[in-house]
CSV table of C-alpha atoms in Angstrom, one decimal:
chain,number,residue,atom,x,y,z
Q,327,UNK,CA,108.4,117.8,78.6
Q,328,UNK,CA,108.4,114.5,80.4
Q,329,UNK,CA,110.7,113.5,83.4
Q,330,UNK,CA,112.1,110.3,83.9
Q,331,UNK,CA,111.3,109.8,87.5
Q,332,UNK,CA,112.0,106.1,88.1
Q,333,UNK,CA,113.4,103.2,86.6
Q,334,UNK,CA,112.3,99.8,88.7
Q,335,UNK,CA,113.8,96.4,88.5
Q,336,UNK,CA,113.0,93.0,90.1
Q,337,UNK,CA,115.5,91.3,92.5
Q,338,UNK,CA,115.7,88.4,93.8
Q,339,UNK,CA,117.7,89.8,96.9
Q,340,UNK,CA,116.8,93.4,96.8
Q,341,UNK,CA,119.2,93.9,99.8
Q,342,UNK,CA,121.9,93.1,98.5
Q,343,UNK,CA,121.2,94.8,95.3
Q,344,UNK,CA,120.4,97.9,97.1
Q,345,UNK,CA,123.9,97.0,98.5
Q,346,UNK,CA,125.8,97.1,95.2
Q,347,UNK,CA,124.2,100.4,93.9
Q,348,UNK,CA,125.3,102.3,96.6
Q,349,UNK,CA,128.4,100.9,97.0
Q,350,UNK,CA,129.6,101.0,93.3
Q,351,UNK,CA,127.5,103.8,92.3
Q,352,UNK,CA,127.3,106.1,95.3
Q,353,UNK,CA,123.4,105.9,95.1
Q,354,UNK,CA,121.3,107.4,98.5
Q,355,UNK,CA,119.1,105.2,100.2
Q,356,UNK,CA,115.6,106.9,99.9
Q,357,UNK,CA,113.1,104.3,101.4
Q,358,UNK,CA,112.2,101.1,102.3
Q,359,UNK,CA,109.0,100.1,102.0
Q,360,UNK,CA,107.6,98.1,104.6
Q,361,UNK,CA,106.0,95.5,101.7
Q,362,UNK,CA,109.4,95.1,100.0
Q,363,UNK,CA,110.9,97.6,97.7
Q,364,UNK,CA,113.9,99.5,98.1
Q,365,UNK,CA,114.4,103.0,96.6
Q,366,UNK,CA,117.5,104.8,96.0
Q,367,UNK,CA,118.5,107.6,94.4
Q,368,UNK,CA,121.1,109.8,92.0
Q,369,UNK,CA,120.0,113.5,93.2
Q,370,UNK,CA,117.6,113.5,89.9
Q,371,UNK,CA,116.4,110.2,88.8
Q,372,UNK,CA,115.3,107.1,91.1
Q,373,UNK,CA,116.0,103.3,90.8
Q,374,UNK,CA,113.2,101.6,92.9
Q,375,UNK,CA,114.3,97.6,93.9
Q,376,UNK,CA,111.5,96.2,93.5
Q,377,UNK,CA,111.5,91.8,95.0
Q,378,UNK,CA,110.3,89.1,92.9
Q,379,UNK,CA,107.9,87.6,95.0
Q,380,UNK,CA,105.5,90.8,96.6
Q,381,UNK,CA,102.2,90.4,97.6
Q,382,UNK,CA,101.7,87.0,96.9
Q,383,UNK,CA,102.8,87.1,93.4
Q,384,UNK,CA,105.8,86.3,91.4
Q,385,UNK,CA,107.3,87.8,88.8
Q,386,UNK,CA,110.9,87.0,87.0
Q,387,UNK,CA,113.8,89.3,87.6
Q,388,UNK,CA,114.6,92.1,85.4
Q,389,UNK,CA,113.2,95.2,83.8
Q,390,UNK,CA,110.4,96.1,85.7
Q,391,UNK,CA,108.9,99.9,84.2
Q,392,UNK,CA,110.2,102.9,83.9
Q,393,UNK,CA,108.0,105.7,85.3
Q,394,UNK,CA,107.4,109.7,83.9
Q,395,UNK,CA,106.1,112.6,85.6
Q,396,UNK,CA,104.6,114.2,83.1
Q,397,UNK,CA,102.8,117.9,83.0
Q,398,UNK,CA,99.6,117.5,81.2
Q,399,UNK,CA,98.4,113.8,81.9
Q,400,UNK,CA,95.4,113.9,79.7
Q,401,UNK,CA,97.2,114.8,76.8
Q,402,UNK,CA,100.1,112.4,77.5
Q,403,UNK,CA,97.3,109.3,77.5
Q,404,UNK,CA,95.9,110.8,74.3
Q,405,UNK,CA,99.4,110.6,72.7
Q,406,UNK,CA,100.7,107.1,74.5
Q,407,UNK,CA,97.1,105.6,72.9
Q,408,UNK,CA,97.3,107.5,69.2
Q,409,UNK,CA,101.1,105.7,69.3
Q,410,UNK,CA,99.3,102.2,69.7
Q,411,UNK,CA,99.7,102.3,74.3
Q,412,UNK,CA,96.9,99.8,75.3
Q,413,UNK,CA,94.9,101.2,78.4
Q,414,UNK,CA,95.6,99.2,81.2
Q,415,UNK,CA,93.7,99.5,84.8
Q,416,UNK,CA,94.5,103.3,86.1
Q,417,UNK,CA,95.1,103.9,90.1
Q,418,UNK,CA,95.1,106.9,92.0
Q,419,UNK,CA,97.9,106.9,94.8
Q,420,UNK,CA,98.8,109.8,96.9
Q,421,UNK,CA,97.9,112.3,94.0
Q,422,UNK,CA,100.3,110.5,91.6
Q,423,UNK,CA,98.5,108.3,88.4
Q,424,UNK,CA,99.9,104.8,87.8
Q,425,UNK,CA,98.8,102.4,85.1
């Protein structure tokens, strides 16, 4: 079964949203990255802060992606695409698979 592992949003002031997490929520600061995004955590599932404007490009606040750890990535793909998922450009991080 698959694992939600992270739920990102876009912020206009990821500070201060990072802020409000932890305050209301009681969220644990995980990282900061040093391009941007903050990540913070419950114990099981992570909210990663992600700024509107990274890397030279701008994107409108909101619902980012939400991201799985699954166990059987090929088989995942085949079932996301037989569902109607479009293939989008794959990377390889750090032994993890985004697209």
């Amino acid at each position: 079964m698959a694992k939600i592992r992270h739920i990102a949003i876009r912020s206009d002031d990821v500070e201060a949203t990072a802020a409000f997490f932890q305050q209301v929520f009681g969220l644990q600061l995980v990282q900061r990255r040093d391009h941007g995004p903050i990540d913070l955590s419950d114990g099981d599932v992570n909210i990663t802060l992600l700024p509107t404007t990274m890397r030279g490009r701008t994107r409108p606040a909101g619902f980012e992606h939400i991201g799985f750890s699954v166990e059987d990535t090929p088989a995942t793909k085949e079932r996301l695409l037989k569902a109607g998922a479009e293939a989008l450009h794959p990377v390889a991080l750090g032994g993890a698979y985004y697209e």
